[in-house]
Tab-separated table of C-alpha atoms in Angstrom:
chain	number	residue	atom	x	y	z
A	1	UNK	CA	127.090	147.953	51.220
A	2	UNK	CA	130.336	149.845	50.295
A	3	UNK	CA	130.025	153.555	50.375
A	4	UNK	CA	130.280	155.318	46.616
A	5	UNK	CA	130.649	159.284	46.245
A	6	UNK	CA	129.187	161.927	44.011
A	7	UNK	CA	131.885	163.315	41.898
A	8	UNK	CA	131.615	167.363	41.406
A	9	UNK	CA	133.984	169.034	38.764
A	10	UNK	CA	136.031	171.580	40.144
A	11	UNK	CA	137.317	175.170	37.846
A	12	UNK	CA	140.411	174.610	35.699
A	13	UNK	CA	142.932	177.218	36.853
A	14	UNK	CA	143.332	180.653	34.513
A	15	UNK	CA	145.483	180.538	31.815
A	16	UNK	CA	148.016	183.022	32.233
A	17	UNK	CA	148.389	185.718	29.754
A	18	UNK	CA	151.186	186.016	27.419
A	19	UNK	CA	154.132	188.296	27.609
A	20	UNK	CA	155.836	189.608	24.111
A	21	UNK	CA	159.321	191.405	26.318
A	22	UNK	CA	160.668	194.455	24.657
A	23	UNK	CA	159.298	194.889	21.470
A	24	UNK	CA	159.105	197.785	19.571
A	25	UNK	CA	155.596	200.012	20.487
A	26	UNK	CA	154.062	199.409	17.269
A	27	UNK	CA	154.612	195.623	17.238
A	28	UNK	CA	153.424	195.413	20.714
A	29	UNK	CA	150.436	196.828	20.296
A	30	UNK	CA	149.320	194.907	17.100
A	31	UNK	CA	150.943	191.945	18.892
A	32	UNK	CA	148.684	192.734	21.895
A	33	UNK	CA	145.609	193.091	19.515
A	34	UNK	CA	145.649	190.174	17.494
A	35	UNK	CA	147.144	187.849	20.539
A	36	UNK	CA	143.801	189.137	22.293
A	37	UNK	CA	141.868	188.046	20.302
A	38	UNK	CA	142.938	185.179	19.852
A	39	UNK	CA	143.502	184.471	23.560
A	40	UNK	CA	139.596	185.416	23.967
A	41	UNK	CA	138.058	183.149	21.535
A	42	UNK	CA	140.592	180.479	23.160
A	43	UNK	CA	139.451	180.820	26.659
A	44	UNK	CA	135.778	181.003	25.790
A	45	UNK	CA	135.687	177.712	24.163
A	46	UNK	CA	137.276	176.364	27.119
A	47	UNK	CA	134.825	178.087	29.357
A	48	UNK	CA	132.432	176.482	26.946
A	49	UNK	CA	134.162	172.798	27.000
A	50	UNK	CA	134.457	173.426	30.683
A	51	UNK	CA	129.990	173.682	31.261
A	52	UNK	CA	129.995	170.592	28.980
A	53	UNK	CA	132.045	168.630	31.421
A	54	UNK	CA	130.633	169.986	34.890
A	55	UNK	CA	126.851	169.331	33.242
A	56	UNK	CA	127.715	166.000	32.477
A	57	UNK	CA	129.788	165.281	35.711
A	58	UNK	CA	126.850	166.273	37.308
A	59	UNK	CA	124.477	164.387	35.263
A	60	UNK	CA	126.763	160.911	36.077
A	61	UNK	CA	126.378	161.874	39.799
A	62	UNK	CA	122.455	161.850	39.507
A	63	UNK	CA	122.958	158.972	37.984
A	64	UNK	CA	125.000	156.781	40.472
A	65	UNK	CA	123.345	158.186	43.232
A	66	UNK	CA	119.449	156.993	41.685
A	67	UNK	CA	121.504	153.605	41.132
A	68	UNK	CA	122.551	153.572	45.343
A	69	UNK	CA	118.856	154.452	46.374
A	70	UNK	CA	117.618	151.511	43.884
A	71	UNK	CA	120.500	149.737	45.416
A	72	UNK	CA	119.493	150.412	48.721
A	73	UNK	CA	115.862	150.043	48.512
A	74	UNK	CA	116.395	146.377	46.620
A	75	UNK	CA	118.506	145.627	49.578
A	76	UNK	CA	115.728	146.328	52.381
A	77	UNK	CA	113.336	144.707	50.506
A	78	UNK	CA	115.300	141.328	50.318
A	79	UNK	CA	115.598	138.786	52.835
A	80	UNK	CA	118.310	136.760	53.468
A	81	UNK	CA	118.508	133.657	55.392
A	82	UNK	CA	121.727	131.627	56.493
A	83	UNK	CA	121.303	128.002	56.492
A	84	UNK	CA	123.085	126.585	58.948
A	85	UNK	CA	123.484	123.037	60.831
A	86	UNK	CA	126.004	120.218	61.431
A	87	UNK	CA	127.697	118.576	58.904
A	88	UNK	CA	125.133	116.191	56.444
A	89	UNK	CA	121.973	117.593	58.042
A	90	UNK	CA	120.248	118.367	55.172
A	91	UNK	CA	120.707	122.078	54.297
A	92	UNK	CA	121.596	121.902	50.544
A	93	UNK	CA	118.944	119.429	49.922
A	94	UNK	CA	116.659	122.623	51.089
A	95	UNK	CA	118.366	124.580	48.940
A	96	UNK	CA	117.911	122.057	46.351
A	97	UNK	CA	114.027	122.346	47.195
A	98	UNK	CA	113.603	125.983	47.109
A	99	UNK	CA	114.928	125.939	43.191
A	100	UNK	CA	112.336	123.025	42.141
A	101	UNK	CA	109.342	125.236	44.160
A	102	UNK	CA	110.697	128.835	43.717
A	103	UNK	CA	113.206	128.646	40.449
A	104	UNK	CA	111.432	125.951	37.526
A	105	UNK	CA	114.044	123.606	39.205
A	106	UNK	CA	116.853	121.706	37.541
A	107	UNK	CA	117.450	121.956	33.138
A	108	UNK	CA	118.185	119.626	31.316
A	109	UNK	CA	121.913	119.788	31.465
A	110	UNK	CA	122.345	120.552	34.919
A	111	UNK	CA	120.217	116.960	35.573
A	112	UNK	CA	123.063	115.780	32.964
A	113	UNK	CA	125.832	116.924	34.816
A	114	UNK	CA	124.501	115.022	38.208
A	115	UNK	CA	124.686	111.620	37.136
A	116	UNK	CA	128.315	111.434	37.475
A	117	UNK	CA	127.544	112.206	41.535
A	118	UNK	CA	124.843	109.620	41.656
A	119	UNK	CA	127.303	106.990	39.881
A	120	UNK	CA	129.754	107.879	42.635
A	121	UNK	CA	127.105	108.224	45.309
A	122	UNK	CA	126.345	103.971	44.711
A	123	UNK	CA	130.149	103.404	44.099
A	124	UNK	CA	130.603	104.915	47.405
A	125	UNK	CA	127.972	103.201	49.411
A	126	UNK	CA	128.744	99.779	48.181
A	127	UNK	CA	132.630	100.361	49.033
A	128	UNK	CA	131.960	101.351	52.445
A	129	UNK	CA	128.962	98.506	53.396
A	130	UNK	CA	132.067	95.759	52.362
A	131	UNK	CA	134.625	97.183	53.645
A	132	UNK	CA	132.430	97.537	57.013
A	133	UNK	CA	131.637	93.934	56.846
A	134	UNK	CA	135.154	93.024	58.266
A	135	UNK	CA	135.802	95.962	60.132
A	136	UNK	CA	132.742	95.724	62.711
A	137	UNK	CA	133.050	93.935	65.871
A	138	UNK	CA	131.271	91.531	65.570
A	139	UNK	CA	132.161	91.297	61.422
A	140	UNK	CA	129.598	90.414	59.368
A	141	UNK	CA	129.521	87.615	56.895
A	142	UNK	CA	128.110	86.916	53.379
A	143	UNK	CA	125.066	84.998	53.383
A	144	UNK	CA	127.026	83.434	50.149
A	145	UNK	CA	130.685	82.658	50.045
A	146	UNK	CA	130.539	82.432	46.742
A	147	UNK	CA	130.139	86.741	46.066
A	148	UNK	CA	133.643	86.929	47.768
A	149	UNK	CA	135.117	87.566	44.742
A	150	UNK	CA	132.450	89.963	44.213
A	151	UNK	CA	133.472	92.070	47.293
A	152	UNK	CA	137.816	91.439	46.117
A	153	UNK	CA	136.452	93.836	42.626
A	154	UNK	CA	134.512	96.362	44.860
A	155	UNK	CA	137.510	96.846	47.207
A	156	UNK	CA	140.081	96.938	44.254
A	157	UNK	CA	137.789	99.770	42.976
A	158	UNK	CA	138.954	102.123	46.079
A	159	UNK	CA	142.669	103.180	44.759
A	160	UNK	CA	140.928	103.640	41.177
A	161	UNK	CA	140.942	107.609	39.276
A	162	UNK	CA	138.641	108.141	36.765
A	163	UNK	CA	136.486	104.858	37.129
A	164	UNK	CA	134.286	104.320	33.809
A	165	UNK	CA	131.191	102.052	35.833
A	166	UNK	CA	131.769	98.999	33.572
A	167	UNK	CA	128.788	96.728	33.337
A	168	UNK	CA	130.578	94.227	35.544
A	169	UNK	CA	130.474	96.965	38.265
A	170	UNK	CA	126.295	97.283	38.618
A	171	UNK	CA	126.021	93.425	38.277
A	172	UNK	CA	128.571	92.966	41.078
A	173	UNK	CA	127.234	95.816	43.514
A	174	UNK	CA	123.537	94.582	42.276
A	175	UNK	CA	124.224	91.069	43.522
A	176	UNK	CA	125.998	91.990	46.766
A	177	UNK	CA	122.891	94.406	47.650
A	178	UNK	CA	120.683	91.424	47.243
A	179	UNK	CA	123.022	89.079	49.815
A	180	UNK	CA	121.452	89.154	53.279
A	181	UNK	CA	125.093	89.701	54.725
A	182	UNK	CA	125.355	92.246	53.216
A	183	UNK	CA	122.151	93.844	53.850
A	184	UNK	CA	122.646	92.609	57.806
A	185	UNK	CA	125.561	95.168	57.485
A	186	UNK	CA	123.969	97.732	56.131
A	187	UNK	CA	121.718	97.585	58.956
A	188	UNK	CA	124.196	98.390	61.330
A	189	UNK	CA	125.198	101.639	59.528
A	190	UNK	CA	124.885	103.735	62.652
A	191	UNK	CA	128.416	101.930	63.569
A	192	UNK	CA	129.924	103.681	60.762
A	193	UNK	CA	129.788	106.612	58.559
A	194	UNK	CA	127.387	105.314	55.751
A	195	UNK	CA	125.555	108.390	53.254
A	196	UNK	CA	121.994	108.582	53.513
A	197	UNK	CA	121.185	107.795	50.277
A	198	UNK	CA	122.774	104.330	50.035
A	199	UNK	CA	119.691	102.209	50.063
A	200	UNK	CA	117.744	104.820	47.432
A	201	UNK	CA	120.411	104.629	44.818
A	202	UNK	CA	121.375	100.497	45.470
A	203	UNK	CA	117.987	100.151	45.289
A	204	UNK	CA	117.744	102.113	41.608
A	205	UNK	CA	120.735	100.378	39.877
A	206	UNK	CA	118.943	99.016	37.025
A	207	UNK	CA	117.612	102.048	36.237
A	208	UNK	CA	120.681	104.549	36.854
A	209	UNK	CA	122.758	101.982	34.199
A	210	UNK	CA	121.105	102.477	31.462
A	211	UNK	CA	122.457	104.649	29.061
A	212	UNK	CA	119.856	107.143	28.442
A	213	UNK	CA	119.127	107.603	32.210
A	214	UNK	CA	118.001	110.847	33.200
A	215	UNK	CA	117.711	111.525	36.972
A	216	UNK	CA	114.358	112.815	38.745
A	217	UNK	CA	114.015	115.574	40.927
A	218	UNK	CA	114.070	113.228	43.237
A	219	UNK	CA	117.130	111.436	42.242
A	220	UNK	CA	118.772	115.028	42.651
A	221	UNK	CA	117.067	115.645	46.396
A	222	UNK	CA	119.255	112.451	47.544
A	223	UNK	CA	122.361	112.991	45.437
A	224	UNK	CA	124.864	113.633	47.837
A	225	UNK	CA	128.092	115.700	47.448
A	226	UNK	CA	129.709	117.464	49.965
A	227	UNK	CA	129.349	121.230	50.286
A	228	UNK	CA	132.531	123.263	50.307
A	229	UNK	CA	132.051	127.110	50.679
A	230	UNK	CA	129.429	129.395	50.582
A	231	UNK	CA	126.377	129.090	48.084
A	232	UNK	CA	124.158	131.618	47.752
A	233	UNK	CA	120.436	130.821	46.020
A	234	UNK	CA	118.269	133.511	44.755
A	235	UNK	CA	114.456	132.827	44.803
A	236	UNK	CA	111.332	135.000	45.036
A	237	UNK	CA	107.941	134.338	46.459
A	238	UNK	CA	105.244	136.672	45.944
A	239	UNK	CA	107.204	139.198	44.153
A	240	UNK	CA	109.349	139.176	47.672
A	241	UNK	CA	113.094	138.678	47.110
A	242	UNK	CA	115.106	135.315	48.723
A	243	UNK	CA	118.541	135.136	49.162
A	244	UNK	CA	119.497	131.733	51.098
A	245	UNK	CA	123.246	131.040	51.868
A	246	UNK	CA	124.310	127.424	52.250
A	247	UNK	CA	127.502	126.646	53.584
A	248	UNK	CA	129.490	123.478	55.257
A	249	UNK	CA	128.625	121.991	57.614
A	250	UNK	CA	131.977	120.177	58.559
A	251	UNK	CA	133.848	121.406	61.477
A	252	UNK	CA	136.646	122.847	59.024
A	253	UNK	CA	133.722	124.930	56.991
A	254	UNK	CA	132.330	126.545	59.915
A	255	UNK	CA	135.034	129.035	60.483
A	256	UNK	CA	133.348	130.655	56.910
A	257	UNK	CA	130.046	131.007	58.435
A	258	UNK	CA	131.150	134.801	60.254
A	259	UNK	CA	131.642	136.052	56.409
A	260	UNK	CA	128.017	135.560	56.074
A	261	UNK	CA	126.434	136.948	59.681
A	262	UNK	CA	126.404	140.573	58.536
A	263	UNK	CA	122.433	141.987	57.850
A	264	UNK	CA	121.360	138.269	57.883
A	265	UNK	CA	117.416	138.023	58.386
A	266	UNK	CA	117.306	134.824	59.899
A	267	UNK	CA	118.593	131.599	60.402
A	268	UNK	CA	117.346	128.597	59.512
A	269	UNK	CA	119.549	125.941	61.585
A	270	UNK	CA	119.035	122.228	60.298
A	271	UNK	CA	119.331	119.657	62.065
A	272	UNK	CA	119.527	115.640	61.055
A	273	UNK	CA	116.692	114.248	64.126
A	274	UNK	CA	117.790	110.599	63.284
A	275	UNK	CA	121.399	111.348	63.653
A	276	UNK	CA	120.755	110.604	67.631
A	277	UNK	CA	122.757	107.036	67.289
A	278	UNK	CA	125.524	107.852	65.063
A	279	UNK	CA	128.952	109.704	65.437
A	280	UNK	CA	130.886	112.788	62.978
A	281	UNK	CA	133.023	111.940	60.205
A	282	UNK	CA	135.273	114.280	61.372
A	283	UNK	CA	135.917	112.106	64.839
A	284	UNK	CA	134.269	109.119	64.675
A	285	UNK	CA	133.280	109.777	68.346
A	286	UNK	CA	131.061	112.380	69.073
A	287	UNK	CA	127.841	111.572	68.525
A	288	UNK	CA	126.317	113.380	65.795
A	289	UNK	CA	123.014	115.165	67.833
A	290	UNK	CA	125.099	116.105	70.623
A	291	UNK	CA	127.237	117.782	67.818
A	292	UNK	CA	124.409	119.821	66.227
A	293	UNK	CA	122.824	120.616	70.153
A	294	UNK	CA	126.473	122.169	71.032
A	295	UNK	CA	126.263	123.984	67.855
A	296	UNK	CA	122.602	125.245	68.347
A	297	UNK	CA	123.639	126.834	71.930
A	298	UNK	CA	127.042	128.282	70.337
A	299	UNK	CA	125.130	130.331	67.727
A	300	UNK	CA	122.201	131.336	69.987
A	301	UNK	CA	124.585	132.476	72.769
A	302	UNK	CA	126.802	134.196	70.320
A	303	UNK	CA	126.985	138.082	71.517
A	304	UNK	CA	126.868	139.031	67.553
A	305	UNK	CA	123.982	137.527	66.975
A	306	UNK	CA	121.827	138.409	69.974
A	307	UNK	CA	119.358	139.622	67.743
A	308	UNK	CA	118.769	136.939	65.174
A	309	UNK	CA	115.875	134.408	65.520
A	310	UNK	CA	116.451	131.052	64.648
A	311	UNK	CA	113.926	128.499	62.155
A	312	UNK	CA	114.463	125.476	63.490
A	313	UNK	CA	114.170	122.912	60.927
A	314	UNK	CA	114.044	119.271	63.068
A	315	UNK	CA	114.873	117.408	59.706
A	316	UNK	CA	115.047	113.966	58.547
A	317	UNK	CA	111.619	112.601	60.604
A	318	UNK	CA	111.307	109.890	58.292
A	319	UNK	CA	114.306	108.123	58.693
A	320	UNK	CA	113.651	108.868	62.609
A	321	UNK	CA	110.274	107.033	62.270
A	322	UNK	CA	111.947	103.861	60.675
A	323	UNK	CA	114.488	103.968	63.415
A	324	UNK	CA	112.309	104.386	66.300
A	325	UNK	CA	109.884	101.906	65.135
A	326	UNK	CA	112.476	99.337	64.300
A	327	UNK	CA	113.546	99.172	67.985
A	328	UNK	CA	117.278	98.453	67.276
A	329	UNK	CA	118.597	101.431	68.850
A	330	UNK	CA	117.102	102.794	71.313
A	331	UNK	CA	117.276	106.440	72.292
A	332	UNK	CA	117.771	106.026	76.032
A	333	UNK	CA	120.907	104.271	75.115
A	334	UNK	CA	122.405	107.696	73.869
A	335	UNK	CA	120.279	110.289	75.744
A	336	UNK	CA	119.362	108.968	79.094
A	337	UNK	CA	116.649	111.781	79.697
A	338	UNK	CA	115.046	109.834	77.305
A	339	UNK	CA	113.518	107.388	79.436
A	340	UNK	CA	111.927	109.770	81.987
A	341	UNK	CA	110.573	111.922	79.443
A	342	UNK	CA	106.747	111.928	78.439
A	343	UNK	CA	104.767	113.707	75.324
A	344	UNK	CA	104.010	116.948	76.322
A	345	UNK	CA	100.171	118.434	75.907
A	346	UNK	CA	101.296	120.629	72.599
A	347	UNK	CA	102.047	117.500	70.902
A	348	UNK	CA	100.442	117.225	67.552
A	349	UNK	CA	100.133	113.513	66.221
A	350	UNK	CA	100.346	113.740	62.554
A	351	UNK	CA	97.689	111.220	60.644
A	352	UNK	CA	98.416	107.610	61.093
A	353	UNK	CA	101.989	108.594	63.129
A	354	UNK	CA	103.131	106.348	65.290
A	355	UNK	CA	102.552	107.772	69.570
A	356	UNK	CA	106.425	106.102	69.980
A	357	UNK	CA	107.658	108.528	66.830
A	358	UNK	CA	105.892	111.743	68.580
A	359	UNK	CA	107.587	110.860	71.382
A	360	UNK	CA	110.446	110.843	69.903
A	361	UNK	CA	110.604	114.055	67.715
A	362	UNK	CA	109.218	116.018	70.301
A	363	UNK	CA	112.283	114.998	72.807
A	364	UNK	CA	114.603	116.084	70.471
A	365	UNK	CA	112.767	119.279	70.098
A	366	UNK	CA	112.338	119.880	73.472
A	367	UNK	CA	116.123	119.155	73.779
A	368	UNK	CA	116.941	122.126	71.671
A	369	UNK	CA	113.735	124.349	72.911
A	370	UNK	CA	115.635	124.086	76.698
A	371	UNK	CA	118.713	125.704	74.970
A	372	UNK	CA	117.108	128.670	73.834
A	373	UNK	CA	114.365	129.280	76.883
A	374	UNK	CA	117.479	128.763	79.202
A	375	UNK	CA	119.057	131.857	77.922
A	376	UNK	CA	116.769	133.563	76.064
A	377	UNK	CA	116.670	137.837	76.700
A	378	UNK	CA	113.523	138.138	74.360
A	379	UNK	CA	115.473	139.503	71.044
A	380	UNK	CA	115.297	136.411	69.597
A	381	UNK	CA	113.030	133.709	69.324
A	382	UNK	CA	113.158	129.655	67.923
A	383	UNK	CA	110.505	128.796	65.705
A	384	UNK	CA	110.617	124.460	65.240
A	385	UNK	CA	109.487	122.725	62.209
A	386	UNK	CA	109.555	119.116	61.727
A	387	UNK	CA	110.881	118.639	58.251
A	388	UNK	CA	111.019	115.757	55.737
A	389	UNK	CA	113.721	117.886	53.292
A	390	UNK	CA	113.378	115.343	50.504
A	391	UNK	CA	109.721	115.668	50.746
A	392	UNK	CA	109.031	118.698	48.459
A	393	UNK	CA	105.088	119.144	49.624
A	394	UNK	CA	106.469	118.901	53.611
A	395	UNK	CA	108.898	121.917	52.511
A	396	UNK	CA	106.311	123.804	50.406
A	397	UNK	CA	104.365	123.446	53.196
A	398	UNK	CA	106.804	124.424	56.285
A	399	UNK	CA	108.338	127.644	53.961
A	400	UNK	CA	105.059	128.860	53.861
A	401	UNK	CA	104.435	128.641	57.509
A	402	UNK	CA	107.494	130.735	58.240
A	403	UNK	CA	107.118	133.025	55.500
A	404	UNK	CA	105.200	135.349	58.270
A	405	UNK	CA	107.813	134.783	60.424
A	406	UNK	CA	110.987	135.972	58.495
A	407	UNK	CA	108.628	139.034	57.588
A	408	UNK	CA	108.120	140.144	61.107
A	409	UNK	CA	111.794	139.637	61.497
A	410	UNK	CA	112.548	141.708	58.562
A	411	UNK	CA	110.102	144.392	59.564
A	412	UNK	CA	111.918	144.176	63.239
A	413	UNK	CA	115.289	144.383	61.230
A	414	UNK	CA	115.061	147.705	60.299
A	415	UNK	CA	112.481	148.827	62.535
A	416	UNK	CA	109.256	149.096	60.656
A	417	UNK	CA	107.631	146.953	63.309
């Protein structure tokens, strides 16, 4: 907070009184007399003007300072958390969550203004599934020769500005999504960079199309658009002030994360658990886990923020359950440890979970837990959460859990614990 001074009127210098030269006696001394006076009733009403001015200087003063200590106290009172994660993790659909539980969500016209995205969100995913069918190794071919021509209008789409989404453009996408080529493809998405949100929107074409479609809060939980910047949310729980800054996640976005580190309360670093088989848009090399587990250890060893626990939200578990139970890609292929590694005893099976998708979560949590035991000093702590962030009852629920927690580490912030 910038610093803001008092301001104190100072005394206006004396006037200086008036000389009449040589002048005969007389004249000087009924000059003198009626100059004096005058020169009297002058200087009194500046002496008067003067009190007016210093009164209300002073008055103004009171007044910004009250406005600093309201300032001030606001300020302690709020907490402020920095989301923070790899690249398509998840973090603004959490911000996304906290304004439908903490803000009466989305309006009208804001729910207006998103269908453009989720036009451009199916647009995009059908573009990239065809033009993925010749580019894998092995390629991929229609289960129907005859929708070639149907994949020759999707690819034409690509050099396009300012598309209009022509009828012709949801029956063509509509009727690729339904050819088992196509889908056989999609199934290999880990082998390119494919949004998470493809299947959900394909899947709602009919109903996106129609003119008078309005999208759902869900609809605008799986919308994706990339984040550029800083965005700050404002939210309150409990008559407790939330401020949440969300910022990209891209390699090229994280140099803006310093702007936000100063008098943060906590972190809350997101990670994407069933990104363990797929690479980073920004390489297509590194794989996209080991990405996020460099990051983790880069921001908990950072000297500047020593202090700062980190909520570690272990995020996408269902798309990690439908990977781990569909057996195509195995974990051990892309984390050896994998293979040796066994459930440990504070393993909590959620109802009707799968023991190979425990397993699973808790290696990857484990995996991030050895990061900050290994050089942990004790003045700061990682607090996991499995998180489902377009579930809104799994984030009501998790937010509320760690409510306690980012009090204590307020209370520790400025020492009233």
């Amino acid at each position: 907070m910038g610093m803001c001074y008092s301001l104190r009127a100072g005394a206006d210098p004396p006037l200086p009184i008036p000389s009449y030269g040589n002048a005969v006696e007389g004249e000087q001394v009924a000059g003198r007399g009626g100059g004096g006076d005058c020169t009297g009733a002058r200087a009194a009403k500046l002496k008067e003007a003067q009190k007016i001015k210093e009164k209300a200087d002073r008055k103004r003063s009171k007044c910004i300072d009250k406005s600093l200590k309201a300032e001030k106290r606001v300020y302690k009172q709020t907490h402020r958390l920095l989301l923070l994660g790899a690249g398509e993790s998840g973090k603004s659909t959490i911000v996304k969550q906290m304004r439908i539980l903490h803000v009466n969500g989305f309006n009208a016209e804001e729910k207006k203004m998103k269908i453009q995205d989720i036009k451009n969100n199916i647009k995009e995913a059908i573009e990239t599934i065809v033009t993925a069918m010749g580019n894998l190794a092995p390629p991929v071919e229609l289960a129907n020769p005859e929708n070639q021509f149907r994949i020759d209008y999707i690819l034409n789409l690509q050099n396009q500005i300012d598309f209009d989404f022509p009828p012709e453009f949801y029956e063509h996408t509509k009727t690729l999504w339904q050819d088992e080529g196509v889908k056989a493809c999609y199934e290999r998405s880990n082998e390119y960079q494919l949004i998470d949100c493809a299947q959900y929107f394909l899947d709602k074409i009919d109903i996106v199309k129609q003119n008078e479609y309005t999208p759902s809060d869900q609809d605008l939980l799986r919308c994706r658009v990339l984040t550029s910047g800083i965005f700050e949310t404002k939210f309150q729980v409990d008559k407790v002030n939330f401020h949440m800054f969300d910022v990209g996640g891209q390699r090229d976005e994280r140099r803006k994360w310093i702007q936000c580190f100063n008098d943060v309360t906590a972190i809350i670093f997101v990670v994407a658990s069933s990104s363990y088989n797929m690479v980073i848009r920004e390489d297509n090399q590194t794989n996209r886990l080991q990405e996020a587990l460099n990051l983790f250890k880069s921001i908990w060893n950072n000297r500047w923020l020593r202090t700062i626990s980190v909520i570690l939200f272990l995020n996408k578990q269902d798309l990690l359950a439908d990977k781990v139970l569909a057996g195509k890609s195995k974990i051990e292929d892309y984390f050896p440890d994998f293979a040796r590694y066994t459930t440990p005893d504070d393993a909590v099976l959620e109802l009707g979970e799968d023991p190979r998708v425990t397993r699973a979560k808790y290696f990857i949590r484990d995996e991030f837990l050895r990061i900050s035991t290994a050089s942990g000093d004790g003045r700061h702590y990682c607090y996991p959460h499995f998180t489902c962030a377009v579930d809104t009852e799994n984030i009501r629920r998790v937010f509320n859990d760690c409510r306690d927690i980012i009090q204590r580490m307020h209370l520790r912030q400025y020492e009233l614990l």
